[in-house]
Tab-separated table of C-alpha atoms in Angstrom:
chain	number	residue	atom	x	y	z
A	1	MET	CA	-35.229	41.787	71.213
A	2	SER	CA	-37.444	42.632	68.225
A	3	LEU	CA	-37.363	45.157	65.392
A	4	ASP	CA	-39.783	47.267	67.427
A	5	ASP	CA	-36.916	47.888	69.871
A	6	LEU	CA	-34.686	49.574	67.263
A	7	GLU	CA	-33.992	53.269	67.759
A	8	ARG	CA	-32.538	56.111	65.695
A	9	GLY	CA	-28.873	55.462	64.988
A	10	ASP	CA	-28.994	51.679	65.443
A	11	VAL	CA	-27.350	49.722	62.625
A	12	VAL	CA	-28.498	46.389	61.203
A	13	ARG	CA	-26.337	44.269	58.892
A	14	VAL	CA	-27.913	41.269	57.173
A	15	VAL	CA	-26.766	38.289	55.127
A	16	ALA	CA	-29.679	37.078	53.005
A	17	GLN	CA	-29.820	34.232	50.533
A	18	GLU	CA	-30.653	35.301	46.994
A	19	ILE	CA	-32.539	32.965	44.668
A	20	THR	CA	-31.935	33.410	40.940
A	21	VAL	CA	-33.715	31.957	37.935
A	22	LEU	CA	-31.715	31.688	34.703
A	23	GLY	CA	-29.206	34.103	36.139
A	24	GLU	CA	-31.802	36.750	37.047
A	25	PHE	CA	-32.809	37.751	40.581
A	26	SER	CA	-36.049	36.076	41.691
A	27	ARG	CA	-36.452	36.543	45.440
A	28	TYR	CA	-34.789	36.454	48.839
A	29	ALA	CA	-35.275	33.074	50.500
A	30	GLY	CA	-34.440	33.941	54.079
A	31	ILE	CA	-32.055	35.671	56.475
A	32	GLU	CA	-28.890	33.648	57.068
A	33	ALA	CA	-27.235	35.962	59.597
A	34	LEU	CA	-28.075	39.206	61.363
A	35	GLU	CA	-26.120	41.810	63.316
A	36	ILE	CA	-27.584	44.606	65.454
A	37	ARG	CA	-25.422	47.487	66.695
A	38	ARG	CA	-27.102	49.756	69.220
A	39	ALA	CA	-26.213	53.431	68.938
A	40	ASN	CA	-26.187	53.861	72.719
A	41	ASP	CA	-24.305	50.620	73.461
A	42	LYS	CA	-20.576	50.404	72.728
A	43	ASP	CA	-20.336	46.733	73.700
A	44	LYS	CA	-19.935	43.887	71.231
A	45	PRO	CA	-22.785	43.872	68.668
A	46	PHE	CA	-25.467	41.196	68.866
A	47	ARG	CA	-25.395	38.535	66.133
A	48	LEU	CA	-27.635	35.622	65.169
A	49	TYR	CA	-26.786	32.783	62.787
A	50	TYR	CA	-29.116	30.343	61.052
A	51	HIS	CA	-27.764	26.810	61.517
A	52	ARG	CA	-29.010	23.702	59.698
A	53	GLY	CA	-27.728	20.625	61.452
A	54	GLN	CA	-28.669	16.988	61.682
A	55	SER	CA	-30.682	17.496	64.872
A	56	GLU	CA	-30.527	21.280	65.466
A	57	ARG	CA	-32.143	23.866	63.183
A	58	GLY	CA	-32.808	27.538	63.835
A	59	TYR	CA	-31.218	30.846	64.864
A	60	TYR	CA	-28.456	30.787	67.495
A	61	ASP	CA	-26.267	33.442	69.104
A	62	ASP	CA	-22.464	33.366	69.099
A	63	LYS	CA	-22.467	30.932	72.036
A	64	GLY	CA	-24.809	28.483	70.329
A	65	ARG	CA	-27.856	29.444	72.404
A	66	SER	CA	-31.383	29.942	71.124
A	67	PRO	CA	-33.978	31.501	73.441
A	68	TYR	CA	-37.442	30.393	72.486
A	69	GLU	CA	-40.976	31.463	73.218
A	70	GLY	CA	-41.834	27.806	73.851
A	71	GLY	CA	-42.074	27.649	77.619
A	72	TRP	CA	-45.532	26.921	78.947
A	73	ARG	CA	-48.919	28.027	77.702
A	74	LYS	CA	-52.543	27.740	78.774
A	75	PRO	CA	-53.788	24.431	77.300
A	76	VAL	CA	-57.313	25.734	76.487
A	77	LYS	CA	-57.469	29.031	74.608
A	78	ASP	CA	-59.357	31.850	76.356
A	79	ALA	CA	-60.737	29.489	79.023
A	80	PRO	CA	-61.245	30.981	82.502
A	81	ILE	CA	-59.796	29.316	85.587
A	82	THR	CA	-62.654	27.895	87.650
A	83	SER	CA	-60.619	26.216	90.408
A	84	ARG	CA	-56.984	26.649	91.403
A	85	PHE	CA	-54.361	24.355	92.913
A	86	ASN	CA	-55.281	23.917	96.589
A	87	PRO	CA	-53.900	21.198	98.897
A	88	LYS	CA	-56.743	21.842	101.413
A	89	ARG	CA	-59.756	22.071	99.119
A	90	LEU	CA	-63.196	20.707	100.080
A	91	HIS	CA	-64.053	18.218	97.320
A	92	PRO	CA	-67.350	19.279	95.618
A	93	VAL	CA	-68.525	15.677	95.083
A	94	LEU	CA	-67.205	13.776	98.113
A	95	LYS	CA	-67.741	16.721	100.514
A	96	LYS	CA	-64.499	16.164	102.379
A	97	VAL	CA	-61.110	17.846	102.441
A	98	MET	CA	-59.035	16.502	99.549
A	99	PRO	CA	-56.116	18.234	97.821
A	100	HIS	CA	-56.945	19.795	94.469
A	101	THR	CA	-53.805	18.812	92.614
A	102	GLY	CA	-54.332	20.870	89.486
A	103	THR	CA	-55.863	23.905	87.812
A	104	ASP	CA	-59.364	23.656	86.317
A	105	PHE	CA	-60.261	25.504	83.117
A	106	GLY	CA	-63.944	25.959	82.338
A	107	ALA	CA	-64.774	25.203	78.697
A	108	PRO	CA	-67.557	23.477	76.734
A	109	THR	CA	-67.375	19.833	75.727
A	110	GLY	CA	-65.333	19.484	72.556
A	111	ALA	CA	-63.112	22.542	73.065
A	112	PRO	CA	-59.591	21.693	71.813
A	113	VAL	CA	-56.861	21.017	74.385
A	114	GLY	CA	-53.209	21.641	73.494
A	115	ALA	CA	-49.951	20.518	75.077
A	116	SER	CA	-48.678	23.231	77.406
A	117	SER	CA	-45.140	22.807	76.060
A	118	TYR	CA	-42.838	20.514	74.117
A	119	GLY	CA	-42.543	16.963	75.384
A	120	THR	CA	-43.247	13.257	74.905
A	121	VAL	CA	-46.572	11.503	75.525
A	122	SER	CA	-46.081	9.089	78.446
A	123	PHE	CA	-49.698	7.968	79.001
A	124	ILE	CA	-52.986	8.080	77.112
A	125	GLY	CA	-56.189	6.325	78.139
A	126	PRO	CA	-58.852	6.029	80.870
A	127	ALA	CA	-57.556	6.628	84.406
A	128	GLY	CA	-60.329	6.148	86.989
A	129	PRO	CA	-61.417	9.458	88.598
A	130	SER	CA	-59.343	11.396	86.035
A	131	GLY	CA	-61.409	9.989	83.181
A	132	ASN	CA	-59.718	10.128	79.800
A	133	LEU	CA	-56.204	11.306	80.601
A	134	VAL	CA	-53.097	12.352	78.673
A	135	LYS	CA	-49.712	12.718	80.394
A	136	ILE	CA	-46.700	14.410	78.827
A	137	ASP	CA	-43.083	14.264	80.021
A	138	HIS	CA	-41.072	17.476	79.598
A	139	PRO	CA	-37.377	18.298	80.112
A	140	GLY	CA	-36.288	18.985	83.681
A	141	GLY	CA	-38.320	16.214	85.303
A	142	ILE	CA	-41.668	17.951	84.713
A	143	GLU	CA	-44.852	16.066	83.797
A	144	THR	CA	-48.179	17.637	82.810
A	145	GLY	CA	-51.593	15.956	82.845
A	146	TYR	CA	-54.817	16.682	80.936
A	147	ALA	CA	-57.841	15.001	82.577
A	148	HIS	CA	-61.597	14.473	81.986
A	149	LEU	CA	-61.166	14.610	78.180
A	150	SER	CA	-64.169	13.685	76.039
A	151	ARG	CA	-61.821	12.134	73.463
A	152	PHE	CA	-58.184	12.126	72.380
A	153	ALA	CA	-56.510	13.701	69.358
A	154	GLU	CA	-56.702	11.306	66.424
A	155	GLY	CA	-53.637	9.074	66.157
A	156	LEU	CA	-52.002	10.298	69.380
A	157	LYS	CA	-50.087	7.536	71.176
A	158	VAL	CA	-47.480	6.926	73.861
A	159	GLY	CA	-44.011	7.929	72.669
A	160	ASP	CA	-45.212	10.687	70.343
A	161	LYS	CA	-43.269	13.943	70.558
A	162	VAL	CA	-45.575	16.953	70.745
A	163	LYS	CA	-45.003	20.645	70.206
A	164	ARG	CA	-46.294	23.502	72.282
A	165	LEU	CA	-50.093	23.818	71.894
A	166	GLN	CA	-50.261	20.740	69.655
A	167	LEU	CA	-53.725	19.164	69.915
A	168	VAL	CA	-53.858	16.288	72.434
A	169	GLY	CA	-57.607	15.986	73.056
A	170	TYR	CA	-60.928	17.705	73.686
A	171	VAL	CA	-62.582	19.038	76.838
A	172	GLY	CA	-65.089	16.680	78.446
A	173	SER	CA	-66.505	15.468	81.755
A	174	THR	CA	-65.311	11.857	81.960
A	175	GLY	CA	-64.314	10.304	85.279
A	176	ARG	CA	-65.220	11.983	88.574
A	177	SER	CA	-66.436	15.352	87.335
A	178	THR	CA	-69.314	17.763	87.974
A	179	GLY	CA	-69.337	19.184	84.437
A	180	PRO	CA	-67.201	19.761	81.336
A	181	HIS	CA	-63.799	21.257	82.145
A	182	LEU	CA	-60.078	20.521	81.840
A	183	HIS	CA	-58.212	19.454	84.966
A	184	PHE	CA	-54.595	20.458	84.242
A	185	THR	CA	-51.842	19.132	86.517
A	186	ALA	CA	-48.092	19.591	86.834
A	187	LYS	CA	-45.539	17.417	88.633
A	188	LYS	CA	-41.854	17.959	89.364
A	189	ASN	CA	-39.941	14.738	90.023
A	190	GLY	CA	-43.218	13.014	90.942
A	191	GLU	CA	-44.588	15.732	93.259
A	192	PHE	CA	-47.618	17.870	92.336
A	193	PHE	CA	-47.102	21.637	92.252
A	194	ASP	CA	-49.111	24.660	91.123
A	195	ALA	CA	-49.182	24.615	87.308
A	196	GLU	CA	-49.674	28.388	87.256
A	197	THR	CA	-46.079	28.819	88.454
A	198	LEU	CA	-44.563	27.225	85.338
A	199	ASN	CA	-41.840	29.331	83.750
A	200	LEU	CA	-42.793	30.841	80.391
A	201	ASP	CA	-39.243	31.130	79.036
A	202	GLY	CA	-36.797	28.571	77.705
A	203	MET	CA	-33.359	28.200	76.101
A	204	ARG	CA	-32.046	25.662	73.599
A	205	VAL	CA	-28.300	25.003	73.370
A	206	ILE	CA	-26.420	23.447	70.446
A	207	GLY	CA	-25.548	19.835	71.279
A	208	LYS	CA	-21.962	18.569	71.458
A	209	ASP	CA	-22.311	16.668	68.190
A	210	GLU	CA	-23.339	19.876	66.357
A	211	ARG	CA	-20.826	22.361	67.788
A	212	ASP	CA	-18.090	21.889	65.178
A	213	ALA	CA	-20.566	22.301	62.324
A	214	PHE	CA	-22.042	25.399	63.970
A	215	ALA	CA	-18.565	26.913	64.442
A	216	LYS	CA	-17.925	26.615	60.684
A	217	VAL	CA	-21.260	28.227	59.838
A	218	LYS	CA	-20.601	31.026	62.329
A	219	GLN	CA	-17.138	31.729	60.873
A	220	GLN	CA	-18.538	31.888	57.338
A	221	TYR	CA	-21.290	34.333	58.284
A	222	ASP	CA	-18.986	36.436	60.493
A	223	GLU	CA	-16.750	37.022	57.468
A	224	LEU	CA	-19.729	38.031	55.331
A	225	LEU	CA	-21.116	40.385	57.979
A	226	ASP	CA	-17.702	41.979	58.529
A	227	SER	CA	-17.388	42.643	54.780
A	228	VAL	CA	-20.451	44.918	54.805
A	229	ALA	CA	-19.248	48.500	55.352
A	230	LEU	CA	-20.763	50.336	58.311
A	231	PRO	CA	-22.557	53.627	57.547
A	232	ALA	CA	-21.371	56.915	58.990
A	233	PRO	CA	-22.938	57.829	62.357
A	234	LEU	CA	-26.037	59.985	62.134
A	235	PRO	CA	-25.516	63.672	62.959
A	236	THR	CA	-26.775	64.919	66.278
A	237	LYS	CA	-30.199	66.506	65.999
A	238	PRO	CA	-29.932	70.334	66.268
A	239	ALA	CA	-31.724	72.012	69.136
A	240	VAL	CA	-35.063	73.476	68.123
A	241	ALA	CA	-35.248	77.234	68.787
A	242	ALA	CA	-38.199	78.514	70.789
A	243	PRO	CA	-40.753	80.368	68.635
A	244	ALA	CA	-40.606	84.151	68.844
A	245	ASP	CA	-43.332	85.895	70.812
A	246	SER	CA	-46.014	87.497	68.677
A	247	THR	CA	-48.575	90.108	69.623
A	248	ASP	CA	-52.093	89.876	68.259
A	249	PRO	CA	-53.442	93.091	66.764
A	250	ALA	CA	-55.698	95.117	68.986
A	251	GLU	CA	-59.381	94.316	68.748
A	252	GLY	CA	-61.010	96.376	65.980
A	253	ASP	CA	-57.650	97.159	64.303
A	254	ASP	CA	-58.032	97.065	60.507
A	255	GLU	CA	-54.334	96.377	59.870
A	256	PHE	CA	-52.527	92.999	59.722
A	257	ALA	CA	-50.298	91.863	62.549
A	258	SER	CA	-47.256	92.634	60.403
A	259	GLY	CA	-48.064	96.321	60.773
A	260	GLY	CA	-48.542	97.035	57.072
A	261	PRO	CA	-51.754	98.386	55.566
A	262	GLU	CA	-54.326	95.996	54.183
A	263	PRO	CA	-53.789	95.558	50.425
A	264	THR	CA	-56.439	97.207	48.266
A	265	GLY	CA	-55.448	96.135	44.756
A	266	ALA	CA	-55.102	92.832	42.950
A	267	ALA	CA	-52.167	90.633	43.769
A	268	PRO	CA	-49.180	91.124	41.469
A	269	ALA	CA	-48.814	88.537	38.707
A	270	ALA	CA	-46.225	85.850	39.192
A	271	ALA	CA	-43.025	86.312	37.240
A	272	ALA	CA	-42.794	84.207	34.081
A	273	PRO	CA	-40.170	81.466	34.148
A	274	THR	CA	-36.973	82.392	32.355
A	275	GLY	CA	-35.823	78.861	31.582
A	276	ALA	CA	-36.433	75.170	32.087
A	277	PRO	CA	-36.038	73.987	35.676
A	278	ALA	CA	-32.776	72.324	36.528
A	279	LYS	CA	-32.834	68.539	36.117
A	280	THR	CA	-32.975	66.664	39.390
A	281	PRO	CA	-29.691	64.774	39.753
A	282	GLU	CA	-29.913	60.975	39.740
A	283	PRO	CA	-29.177	59.338	43.099
A	284	ALA	CA	-25.659	58.031	43.393
A	285	ALA	CA	-25.206	54.319	42.860
A	286	PRO	CA	-24.338	52.396	46.020
A	287	LYS	CA	-20.666	51.813	46.609
A	288	ALA	CA	-19.444	48.270	46.319
A	289	GLY	CA	-18.220	48.371	49.903
A	290	ASN	CA	-21.717	48.993	51.214
A	291	ALA	CA	-23.252	45.711	50.103
A	292	VAL	CA	-22.401	42.081	49.550
A	293	TYR	CA	-23.696	40.534	46.335
A	294	LEU	CA	-23.911	36.767	46.604
A	295	THR	CA	-25.425	34.140	44.387
A	296	ASP	CA	-27.410	31.198	45.636
A	297	LYS	CA	-24.393	28.981	44.926
A	298	ASP	CA	-22.192	31.034	47.260
A	299	LEU	CA	-24.575	30.666	50.180
A	300	LEU	CA	-25.509	27.057	49.537
A	301	LYS	CA	-21.980	25.635	49.319
A	302	ALA	CA	-22.074	24.274	52.855
A	303	GLN	CA	-25.806	23.451	52.879
A	304	GLY	CA	-27.831	20.538	51.559
A	305	ALA	CA	-28.738	20.726	47.888
A	306	SER	CA	-32.450	20.357	48.668
A	307	ASP	CA	-32.494	23.170	51.255
A	308	ASP	CA	-33.399	26.536	49.746
A	309	GLY	CA	-32.964	28.449	52.990
A	310	GLU	CA	-36.631	29.025	53.716
A	311	VAL	CA	-37.410	29.168	57.411
A	312	SER	CA	-40.462	27.012	58.032
A	313	GLU	CA	-40.333	26.944	61.822
């Protein structure tokens, strides 16, 4: 769900960290917790909590789950597919039926190649017909391969953890190849499968060693969210009355449609003002129950002293 999905009548409650300098407000550092109540959904509202743990960091729902965009992405930006996974393909060089175990992306030599998803580098180096090859192990027994590279990303080595679309090398034509392209493969438990079928969604779950800490953070932010008063429901929009029928004056008629004669004299002068206009009333100050005012100390009690709440991920 995104803010673009919000509709009239939906309610959002937010806990944000306030940064002060010498006791004066400076800026908001980030959203600590968020609640969304849908006007057309009477079920439990949706809440997210920002958790900073030893190994887990990010926004999680009330069950400690964090859906992420991560998933799998095309390793070469905007590159067209020139050859698809095909177990019965006629090899263009050897001229005999040989399985095409991956997906080929056409791109010029030197085009950057990124990891399709998060994982750990399991192999990097020359690999016969595959030329310069990088292999990455991913959760769930999946391995991806990036073949025919002209060169590798500087400093990349076996054991490195990579993020989605992190640079791993550059398109080339090393090994058994007819021209510059990326040969992208995917394996599941050692068996090749069509890389185009990779799932694009993923879900992180708080680990066992972080659950107690997350529960404390959740309780703290639940109390803060609950202390923010909910606004009154919006009134129902009144029905719009249909416009009254009007009849145009007959062609050649010198009178207005209102039926009155056309004015012949000057317009009457506007009446002079009899007094100063009434002063516009000042808007009412917000009630204390409608907002939570917190200092940086209040929100940082349970967090590390060096963490200012900025979300850098």
